């Protein structure tokens, strides 16, 4: 009986040896694809790819009884392939900055999904930690208290790598925040016209600084005050007017992957 068990174990060992080797091959192919796409300027993010892989796996299944397990294993393989993609592209953090309603959270979440990067939404993180909404924090403790929370959070992220950080709109107004972000990341500025911003924020009352200012004139005024700081902080600027989430994310990834090339040419 022991002999039979030993034989099964040997078969498993053989399977694992083959699996490890195949997984290494798969991840290496991903690296090669990324390098090739980078070199040729081919679009990097593929929203359809996951579906194609699932389809292939489904058609290749010989034993349907293991379908759920195989799909589960593939979910993990795809997640890890995405992580390899992200690592091949850049090691830095991505700090998303810009005016309220410019799409920082939406784009950060999309990038996080496409490249399996962890996302930190500063507003959500801080409001959860404080157990209060931004409005409540501003009312109870004042704006400076909020700004200090933001600075402390930025400083506490100094050892982070390969994360997407969606900053609150006021973060770049403090010099120290920008200095900290530059130490371990690239700063992406998302821009939009006041009209676009108004359309995106008009039904949302979560922002104390926009209370009673939901019109293009006031939005433009505040934008004009902030623009110089935003632009000075930005490594990369991406406009979001009339563009899809995918297009915006794709441009960010393109610019990030070619950031060092541009620096060398300059
Ligand atoms: C602010 C922007 C908000 C939030 C707070 C202050 C700002 O974040 O941090 O209401 O000063 O621009 P979003 O830009 O994510 O809306």
Short mmCIF file of N, CA, C and O in Angstrom, two decimals, residues 80-201:
data_model
loop_
_atom_site.label_atom_id
_atom_site.label_comp_id
_atom_site.label_asym_id
_atom_site.label_seq_id
_atom_site.Cartn_x
_atom_site.Cartn_y
_atom_site.Cartn_z
N UNK A 80 -1.00 37.31 -11.57
CA UNK A 80 0.45 37.36 -11.45
C UNK A 80 1.12 37.77 -12.76
O UNK A 80 2.15 38.42 -12.74
N UNK A 81 0.50 37.42 -13.87
CA UNK A 81 1.03 37.89 -15.16
C UNK A 81 0.92 39.40 -15.24
O UNK A 81 1.83 40.08 -15.73
N UNK A 82 -0.20 39.93 -14.75
CA UNK A 82 -0.37 41.39 -14.76
C UNK A 82 0.68 42.06 -13.90
O UNK A 82 1.20 43.13 -14.22
N UNK A 83 0.99 41.43 -12.77
CA UNK A 83 2.01 42.01 -11.88
C UNK A 83 3.37 42.04 -12.58
O UNK A 83 4.11 43.01 -12.44
N UNK A 84 3.65 40.98 -13.32
CA UNK A 84 4.93 40.95 -14.06
C UNK A 84 4.91 42.07 -15.11
O UNK A 84 5.89 42.78 -15.30
N UNK A 85 3.74 42.25 -15.76
CA UNK A 85 3.62 43.34 -16.76
C UNK A 85 3.97 44.66 -16.11
O UNK A 85 4.78 45.42 -16.62
N UNK A 86 3.33 44.93 -14.97
CA UNK A 86 3.53 46.21 -14.31
C UNK A 86 4.99 46.38 -13.92
O UNK A 86 5.57 47.45 -14.12
N UNK A 87 5.60 45.32 -13.38
CA UNK A 87 7.00 45.41 -12.95
C UNK A 87 7.93 45.66 -14.13
O UNK A 87 8.93 46.35 -14.02
N UNK A 88 7.60 45.02 -15.28
CA UNK A 88 8.45 45.22 -16.46
C UNK A 88 8.34 46.67 -16.94
O UNK A 88 9.28 47.23 -17.48
N UNK A 89 7.16 47.26 -16.73
CA UNK A 89 6.93 48.61 -17.24
C UNK A 89 7.55 49.68 -16.35
O UNK A 89 8.18 50.62 -16.82
N UNK A 90 7.33 49.58 -15.05
CA UNK A 90 7.88 50.58 -14.13
C UNK A 90 7.84 50.07 -12.69
O UNK A 90 6.96 49.30 -12.34
N UNK A 91 8.81 50.51 -11.90
CA UNK A 91 8.84 50.08 -10.49
C UNK A 91 8.28 51.15 -9.56
O UNK A 91 7.90 50.88 -8.44
N UNK A 92 8.26 52.38 -10.06
CA UNK A 92 7.84 53.50 -9.23
C UNK A 92 6.36 53.41 -8.84
O UNK A 92 5.60 52.69 -9.47
N UNK A 93 5.99 54.21 -7.87
CA UNK A 93 4.55 54.40 -7.61
C UNK A 93 4.00 55.38 -8.65
O UNK A 93 4.74 56.14 -9.26
N UNK A 94 2.69 55.34 -8.79
CA UNK A 94 2.03 56.30 -9.67
C UNK A 94 1.18 57.19 -8.78
O UNK A 94 0.25 56.71 -8.13
N UNK A 95 1.50 58.47 -8.72
CA UNK A 95 0.70 59.42 -7.95
C UNK A 95 -0.20 60.16 -8.93
O UNK A 95 0.28 60.85 -9.83
N UNK A 96 -1.49 60.02 -8.74
CA UNK A 96 -2.45 60.67 -9.63
C UNK A 96 -2.90 61.97 -8.98
O UNK A 96 -3.42 61.95 -7.86
N UNK A 97 -2.64 63.09 -9.66
CA UNK A 97 -3.07 64.38 -9.10
C UNK A 97 -3.99 65.10 -10.09
O UNK A 97 -4.06 64.73 -11.26
N UNK A 98 -4.63 66.15 -9.61
CA UNK A 98 -5.49 66.95 -10.48
C UNK A 98 -6.68 67.50 -9.72
O UNK A 98 -6.92 67.13 -8.56
N UNK A 99 -7.40 68.36 -10.39
CA UNK A 99 -8.54 69.03 -9.78
C UNK A 99 -9.63 68.02 -9.43
O UNK A 99 -9.72 66.95 -10.05
N UNK A 100 -10.46 68.42 -8.45
CA UNK A 100 -11.61 67.57 -8.08
C UNK A 100 -12.41 67.21 -9.34
O UNK A 100 -12.67 68.09 -10.16
N UNK A 101 -12.75 65.96 -9.48
CA UNK A 101 -13.58 65.55 -10.60
C UNK A 101 -12.81 65.32 -11.91
O UNK A 101 -13.43 65.10 -12.95
N UNK A 102 -11.49 65.35 -11.85
CA UNK A 102 -10.74 65.15 -13.11
C UNK A 102 -10.61 63.66 -13.44
O UNK A 102 -10.12 63.31 -14.51
N UNK A 103 -11.02 62.79 -12.54
CA UNK A 103 -11.02 61.35 -12.84
C UNK A 103 -9.93 60.55 -12.14
O UNK A 103 -9.67 59.41 -12.51
N UNK A 104 -9.32 61.12 -11.12
CA UNK A 104 -8.20 60.44 -10.46
C UNK A 104 -8.59 59.06 -9.92
O UNK A 104 -7.89 58.08 -10.17
N UNK A 105 -9.71 58.99 -9.21
CA UNK A 105 -10.10 57.70 -8.62
C UNK A 105 -10.46 56.69 -9.70
O UNK A 105 -10.04 55.52 -9.64
N UNK A 106 -11.24 57.14 -10.68
CA UNK A 106 -11.68 56.23 -11.74
C UNK A 106 -10.49 55.65 -12.49
O UNK A 106 -10.40 54.43 -12.71
N UNK A 107 -9.57 56.52 -12.88
CA UNK A 107 -8.41 56.05 -13.66
C UNK A 107 -7.50 55.19 -12.79
O UNK A 107 -6.97 54.17 -13.25
N UNK A 108 -7.34 55.57 -11.53
CA UNK A 108 -6.50 54.76 -10.63
C UNK A 108 -7.07 53.36 -10.50
O UNK A 108 -6.34 52.36 -10.55
N UNK A 109 -8.38 53.27 -10.32
CA UNK A 109 -9.00 51.95 -10.16
C UNK A 109 -8.86 51.12 -11.43
O UNK A 109 -8.63 49.91 -11.38
N UNK A 110 -8.98 51.77 -12.56
CA UNK A 110 -8.86 51.05 -13.84
C UNK A 110 -7.43 50.51 -14.00
O UNK A 110 -7.23 49.34 -14.34
N UNK A 111 -6.45 51.38 -13.75
CA UNK A 111 -5.05 50.95 -13.86
C UNK A 111 -4.76 49.81 -12.88
O UNK A 111 -4.05 48.86 -13.21
N UNK A 112 -5.33 49.94 -11.70
CA UNK A 112 -5.09 48.92 -10.69
C UNK A 112 -5.63 47.57 -11.16
O UNK A 112 -5.00 46.52 -10.96
N UNK A 113 -6.76 47.60 -11.85
CA UNK A 113 -7.37 46.36 -12.35
C UNK A 113 -6.55 45.79 -13.52
O UNK A 113 -6.28 44.60 -13.57
N UNK A 114 -6.15 46.67 -14.42
CA UNK A 114 -5.45 46.20 -15.61
C UNK A 114 -4.05 45.67 -15.30
O UNK A 114 -3.56 44.79 -15.98
N UNK A 115 -3.41 46.25 -14.28
CA UNK A 115 -2.02 45.87 -14.01
C UNK A 115 -1.84 45.21 -12.64
O UNK A 115 -0.71 45.05 -12.18
N UNK A 116 -2.97 44.84 -12.03
CA UNK A 116 -2.93 44.19 -10.70
C UNK A 116 -2.06 44.97 -9.71
O UNK A 116 -1.24 44.40 -9.01
N UNK A 117 -2.23 46.28 -9.70
CA UNK A 117 -1.50 47.12 -8.76
C UNK A 117 -2.42 47.47 -7.61
O UNK A 117 -3.62 47.69 -7.83
N UNK A 118 -1.85 47.56 -6.42
CA UNK A 118 -2.68 47.97 -5.29
C UNK A 118 -2.97 49.47 -5.41
O UNK A 118 -2.08 50.25 -5.75
N UNK A 119 -4.21 49.86 -5.14
CA UNK A 119 -4.55 51.28 -5.23
C UNK A 119 -4.81 51.83 -3.83
O UNK A 119 -5.41 51.17 -3.00
N UNK A 120 -4.28 53.05 -3.60
CA UNK A 120 -4.60 53.73 -2.34
C UNK A 120 -5.29 55.03 -2.69
O UNK A 120 -4.71 55.91 -3.33
N UNK A 121 -6.55 55.13 -2.30
CA UNK A 121 -7.30 56.36 -2.55
C UNK A 121 -7.19 57.18 -1.26
O UNK A 121 -7.74 56.80 -0.23
N UNK A 122 -6.45 58.28 -1.35
CA UNK A 122 -6.15 59.03 -0.12
C UNK A 122 -7.40 59.49 0.61
O UNK A 122 -7.50 59.37 1.83
N UNK A 123 -8.38 60.04 -0.15
CA UNK A 123 -9.62 60.50 0.49
C UNK A 123 -10.30 59.35 1.24
O UNK A 123 -10.68 59.50 2.40
N UNK A 124 -10.44 58.20 0.55
CA UNK A 124 -11.14 57.06 1.18
C UNK A 124 -10.36 56.57 2.39
O UNK A 124 -10.94 56.28 3.45
N UNK A 125 -9.04 56.47 2.22
CA UNK A 125 -8.22 55.96 3.31
C UNK A 125 -8.36 56.85 4.55
O UNK A 125 -8.59 56.37 5.66
N UNK A 126 -8.26 58.17 4.33
CA UNK A 126 -8.27 59.09 5.47
C UNK A 126 -9.66 59.18 6.12
O UNK A 126 -9.77 59.23 7.35
N UNK A 127 -10.71 59.19 5.29
CA UNK A 127 -12.04 59.29 5.89
C UNK A 127 -12.38 58.01 6.67
O UNK A 127 -13.00 58.07 7.73
N UNK A 128 -11.90 56.88 6.15
CA UNK A 128 -12.14 55.62 6.89
C UNK A 128 -11.39 55.62 8.21
O UNK A 128 -11.92 55.24 9.24
N UNK A 129 -10.14 56.09 8.13
CA UNK A 129 -9.29 56.08 9.33
C UNK A 129 -9.87 57.01 10.40
O UNK A 129 -9.89 56.68 11.58
N UNK A 130 -10.39 58.16 9.96
CA UNK A 130 -10.94 59.14 10.90
C UNK A 130 -12.38 58.80 11.31
O UNK A 130 -12.92 59.39 12.24
N UNK A 131 -13.00 57.93 10.52
CA UNK A 131 -14.39 57.58 10.79
C UNK A 131 -15.35 58.74 10.53
O UNK A 131 -16.42 58.83 11.15
N UNK A 132 -14.94 59.64 9.63
CA UNK A 132 -15.78 60.82 9.32
C UNK A 132 -15.65 61.13 7.84
O UNK A 132 -14.64 60.78 7.22
N UNK A 133 -16.66 61.82 7.29
CA UNK A 133 -16.56 62.24 5.89
C UNK A 133 -15.65 63.47 5.80
O UNK A 133 -15.35 64.10 6.82
N UNK A 134 -15.24 63.81 4.57
CA UNK A 134 -14.38 65.01 4.40
C UNK A 134 -15.15 66.24 4.92
O UNK A 134 -14.59 67.08 5.64
N UNK A 135 -16.43 66.33 4.59
CA UNK A 135 -17.24 67.46 5.07
C UNK A 135 -17.20 67.55 6.60
O UNK A 135 -16.97 68.63 7.16
N UNK A 136 -17.39 66.42 7.25
CA UNK A 136 -17.39 66.43 8.73
C UNK A 136 -16.02 66.83 9.28
O UNK A 136 -15.94 67.60 10.24
N UNK A 137 -14.96 66.34 8.65
CA UNK A 137 -13.61 66.67 9.14
C UNK A 137 -13.35 68.18 8.98
O UNK A 137 -12.87 68.83 9.90
N UNK A 138 -13.72 68.73 7.82
CA UNK A 138 -13.53 70.18 7.59
C UNK A 138 -14.33 70.97 8.63
O UNK A 138 -13.85 71.95 9.18
N UNK A 139 -15.57 70.54 8.88
CA UNK A 139 -16.44 71.28 9.82
C UNK A 139 -15.91 71.20 11.24
O UNK A 139 -15.86 72.19 11.96
N UNK A 140 -15.51 70.00 11.64
CA UNK A 140 -15.12 69.81 13.04
C UNK A 140 -13.72 70.33 13.35
O UNK A 140 -13.50 70.97 14.37
N UNK A 141 -12.77 70.04 12.45
CA UNK A 141 -11.37 70.38 12.77
C UNK A 141 -10.76 71.44 11.86
O UNK A 141 -9.64 71.90 12.09
N UNK A 142 -11.44 71.76 10.74
CA UNK A 142 -10.90 72.77 9.84
C UNK A 142 -10.03 72.18 8.74
O UNK A 142 -9.59 71.02 8.82
N UNK A 143 -9.77 72.99 7.70
CA UNK A 143 -9.06 72.49 6.52
C UNK A 143 -7.61 72.08 6.84
O UNK A 143 -7.11 71.09 6.31
N UNK A 144 -6.94 72.89 7.70
CA UNK A 144 -5.52 72.59 7.98
C UNK A 144 -5.33 71.19 8.55
O UNK A 144 -4.35 70.51 8.26
N UNK A 145 -6.28 70.77 9.37
CA UNK A 145 -6.22 69.43 9.96
C UNK A 145 -6.21 68.38 8.86
O UNK A 145 -5.41 67.44 8.87
N UNK A 146 -7.10 68.58 7.87
CA UNK A 146 -7.17 67.66 6.72
C UNK A 146 -5.85 67.65 5.96
O UNK A 146 -5.31 66.61 5.58
N UNK A 147 -5.30 68.86 5.75
CA UNK A 147 -4.04 68.97 5.00
C UNK A 147 -2.91 68.25 5.75
O UNK A 147 -2.02 67.67 5.13
N UNK A 148 -2.93 68.32 7.08
CA UNK A 148 -1.90 67.61 7.85
C UNK A 148 -2.06 66.10 7.74
O UNK A 148 -1.09 65.36 7.65
N UNK A 149 -3.32 65.67 7.73
CA UNK A 149 -3.56 64.22 7.56
C UNK A 149 -2.97 63.76 6.23
O UNK A 149 -2.32 62.72 6.13
N UNK A 150 -3.20 64.58 5.18
CA UNK A 150 -2.70 64.23 3.84
C UNK A 150 -1.17 64.14 3.85
O UNK A 150 -0.59 63.16 3.35
N UNK A 151 -0.53 65.15 4.44
CA UNK A 151 0.95 65.16 4.46
C UNK A 151 1.48 63.96 5.23
O UNK A 151 2.41 63.28 4.78
N UNK A 152 0.87 63.68 6.39
CA UNK A 152 1.34 62.53 7.18
C UNK A 152 1.19 61.22 6.41
O UNK A 152 2.05 60.35 6.47
N UNK A 153 0.09 61.11 5.68
CA UNK A 153 -0.12 59.89 4.90
C UNK A 153 0.94 59.77 3.80
O UNK A 153 1.53 58.69 3.61
N UNK A 154 1.20 60.86 3.10
CA UNK A 154 2.21 60.83 2.03
C UNK A 154 3.57 60.41 2.61
O UNK A 154 4.26 59.57 2.04
N UNK A 155 3.91 60.99 3.74
CA UNK A 155 5.21 60.65 4.35
C UNK A 155 5.25 59.17 4.74
O UNK A 155 6.25 58.49 4.53
N UNK A 156 4.13 58.68 5.24
CA UNK A 156 4.10 57.27 5.70
C UNK A 156 4.21 56.29 4.53
O UNK A 156 4.42 55.10 4.73
N UNK A 157 4.06 56.78 3.29
CA UNK A 157 4.10 55.86 2.14
C UNK A 157 5.49 55.79 1.51
O UNK A 157 5.63 55.27 0.40
N UNK A 158 6.50 56.27 2.23
CA UNK A 158 7.82 56.42 1.60
C UNK A 158 8.46 55.09 1.16
O UNK A 158 9.28 55.08 0.25
N UNK A 159 8.06 53.98 1.78
CA UNK A 159 8.66 52.70 1.39
C UNK A 159 7.81 51.93 0.38
O UNK A 159 8.12 50.79 0.05
N UNK A 160 6.73 52.54 -0.08
CA UNK A 160 5.84 51.84 -1.01
C UNK A 160 6.49 51.70 -2.38
O UNK A 160 7.29 52.52 -2.79
N UNK A 161 6.09 50.64 -3.08
CA UNK A 161 6.57 50.40 -4.44
C UNK A 161 5.43 49.88 -5.28
O UNK A 161 4.59 49.13 -4.79
N UNK A 162 5.43 50.27 -6.56
CA UNK A 162 4.47 49.70 -7.50
C UNK A 162 3.01 49.84 -7.07
O UNK A 162 2.22 48.92 -7.22
N UNK A 163 2.66 50.98 -6.51
CA UNK A 163 1.26 51.22 -6.12
C UNK A 163 0.72 52.41 -6.89
O UNK A 163 1.47 53.26 -7.35
N UNK A 164 -0.61 52.44 -7.02
CA UNK A 164 -1.26 53.61 -7.60
C UNK A 164 -1.87 54.39 -6.45
O UNK A 164 -2.65 53.85 -5.68
N UNK A 165 -1.49 55.67 -6.36
CA UNK A 165 -2.00 56.48 -5.26
C UNK A 165 -2.84 57.61 -5.84
O UNK A 165 -2.34 58.46 -6.58
N UNK A 166 -4.12 57.57 -5.52
CA UNK A 166 -5.02 58.60 -6.01
C UNK A 166 -5.07 59.70 -4.95
O UNK A 166 -5.58 59.51 -3.85
N UNK A 167 -4.48 60.86 -5.28
CA UNK A 167 -4.34 61.94 -4.28
C UNK A 167 -5.60 62.80 -4.23
O UNK A 167 -6.30 62.93 -5.23
N UNK A 168 -5.84 63.41 -3.08
CA UNK A 168 -6.90 64.41 -3.01
C UNK A 168 -6.47 65.62 -3.85
O UNK A 168 -5.27 65.86 -4.04
N UNK A 169 -7.45 66.37 -4.34
CA UNK A 169 -7.15 67.49 -5.24
C UNK A 169 -6.22 68.55 -4.65
O UNK A 169 -5.54 69.26 -5.39
N UNK A 170 -6.18 68.65 -3.31
CA UNK A 170 -5.36 69.71 -2.72
C UNK A 170 -3.93 69.30 -2.39
O UNK A 170 -3.11 70.13 -1.99
N UNK A 171 -3.61 68.02 -2.58
CA UNK A 171 -2.30 67.49 -2.16
C UNK A 171 -1.11 68.26 -2.78
O UNK A 171 -0.15 68.59 -2.07
N UNK A 172 -1.13 68.58 -4.07
CA UNK A 172 0.05 69.24 -4.66
C UNK A 172 0.24 70.69 -4.19
O UNK A 172 1.25 71.31 -4.54
N UNK A 173 -0.70 71.21 -3.41
CA UNK A 173 -0.57 72.61 -2.98
C UNK A 173 0.53 72.76 -1.92
O UNK A 173 1.01 73.85 -1.68
N UNK A 174 0.91 71.68 -1.28
CA UNK A 174 1.99 71.75 -0.30
C UNK A 174 3.28 71.21 -0.91
O UNK A 174 3.32 70.06 -1.34
N UNK A 175 4.30 72.04 -0.84
CA UNK A 175 5.60 71.69 -1.41
C UNK A 175 6.13 70.36 -0.87
O UNK A 175 6.61 69.52 -1.63
N UNK A 176 6.01 70.17 0.43
CA UNK A 176 6.57 68.95 1.04
C UNK A 176 5.91 67.68 0.48
O UNK A 176 6.56 66.65 0.29
N UNK A 177 4.62 67.78 0.16
CA UNK A 177 3.93 66.62 -0.41
C UNK A 177 4.56 66.23 -1.75
O UNK A 177 4.77 65.05 -2.04
N UNK A 178 4.85 67.26 -2.54
CA UNK A 178 5.43 67.00 -3.87
C UNK A 178 6.83 66.39 -3.71
O UNK A 178 7.16 65.40 -4.37
N UNK A 179 7.61 66.97 -2.80
CA UNK A 179 8.97 66.43 -2.57
C UNK A 179 8.90 64.95 -2.20
O UNK A 179 9.66 64.14 -2.71
N UNK A 180 7.97 64.61 -1.32
CA UNK A 180 7.84 63.21 -0.88
C UNK A 180 7.42 62.30 -2.04
O UNK A 180 7.95 61.21 -2.21
N UNK A 181 6.46 62.78 -2.84
CA UNK A 181 5.97 61.95 -3.95
C UNK A 181 7.09 61.66 -4.95
O UNK A 181 7.22 60.55 -5.46
N UNK A 182 7.91 62.68 -5.18
CA UNK A 182 8.98 62.53 -6.19
C UNK A 182 10.05 61.53 -5.75
O UNK A 182 10.78 61.01 -6.58
N UNK A 183 10.12 61.28 -4.44
CA UNK A 183 11.16 60.37 -3.95
C UNK A 183 10.92 58.93 -4.41
O UNK A 183 11.87 58.19 -4.59
N UNK A 184 9.67 58.55 -4.56
CA UNK A 184 9.43 57.15 -4.93
C UNK A 184 8.36 56.98 -5.99
O UNK A 184 7.77 55.92 -6.12
N UNK A 185 8.11 58.02 -6.77
CA UNK A 185 7.06 57.84 -7.78
C UNK A 185 7.07 58.87 -8.89
O UNK A 185 7.83 59.82 -8.86
N UNK A 186 6.20 58.61 -9.85
CA UNK A 186 5.98 59.57 -10.93
C UNK A 186 4.62 60.22 -10.68
O UNK A 186 3.68 59.56 -10.24
N UNK A 187 4.57 61.52 -10.97
CA UNK A 187 3.34 62.27 -10.70
C UNK A 187 2.60 62.50 -12.02
O UNK A 187 3.15 63.08 -12.95
N UNK A 188 1.39 61.99 -12.07
CA UNK A 188 0.57 62.13 -13.28
C UNK A 188 -0.51 63.17 -13.02
O UNK A 188 -1.32 62.99 -12.10
N UNK A 189 -0.53 64.20 -13.83
CA UNK A 189 -1.58 65.22 -13.70
C UNK A 189 -2.69 64.96 -14.71
O UNK A 189 -2.44 64.87 -15.92
N UNK A 190 -3.91 64.79 -14.21
CA UNK A 190 -5.06 64.65 -15.11
C UNK A 190 -5.72 66.02 -15.22
O UNK A 190 -5.95 66.69 -14.20
N UNK A 191 -6.03 66.44 -16.44
CA UNK A 191 -6.66 67.74 -16.61
C UNK A 191 -8.02 67.59 -17.27
O UNK A 191 -8.29 66.57 -17.93
N UNK A 192 -8.87 68.61 -17.10
CA UNK A 192 -10.18 68.63 -17.75
C UNK A 192 -10.67 70.06 -17.75
O UNK A 192 -10.28 70.86 -16.88
N UNK A 193 -11.51 70.40 -18.71
CA UNK A 193 -12.11 71.74 -18.76
C UNK A 193 -13.07 71.92 -17.59
O UNK A 193 -13.66 70.93 -17.13
N UNK A 194 -13.30 73.19 -17.19
CA UNK A 194 -14.27 73.44 -16.12
C UNK A 194 -15.65 72.85 -16.44
O UNK A 194 -16.33 72.36 -15.54
N UNK A 195 -16.02 72.86 -17.71
CA UNK A 195 -17.34 72.31 -18.10
C UNK A 195 -17.40 70.81 -17.78
O UNK A 195 -18.40 70.30 -17.28
N UNK A 196 -16.32 70.11 -18.14
CA UNK A 196 -16.26 68.67 -17.87
C UNK A 196 -16.32 68.43 -16.37
O UNK A 196 -17.05 67.55 -15.88
N UNK A 197 -15.54 69.22 -15.62
CA UNK A 197 -15.51 69.05 -14.16
C UNK A 197 -16.90 69.26 -13.59
O UNK A 197 -17.39 68.44 -12.79
N UNK A 198 -17.56 70.34 -14.02
CA UNK A 198 -18.90 70.64 -13.50
C UNK A 198 -19.84 69.46 -13.73
O UNK A 198 -20.56 69.04 -12.83
N UNK A 199 -19.81 68.94 -14.96
CA UNK A 199 -20.70 67.81 -15.28
C UNK A 199 -20.42 66.63 -14.35
O UNK A 199 -21.33 65.91 -13.95
N UNK A 200 -19.15 66.44 -13.99
CA UNK A 200 -18.80 65.26 -13.17
C UNK A 200 -19.10 65.46 -11.68
O UNK A 200 -19.31 64.48 -10.97
N UNK A 201 -19.08 66.72 -11.22
CA UNK A 201 -19.24 66.92 -9.76
C UNK A 201 -20.61 67.47 -9.34
O UNK A 201 -20.89 67.57 -8.15
#
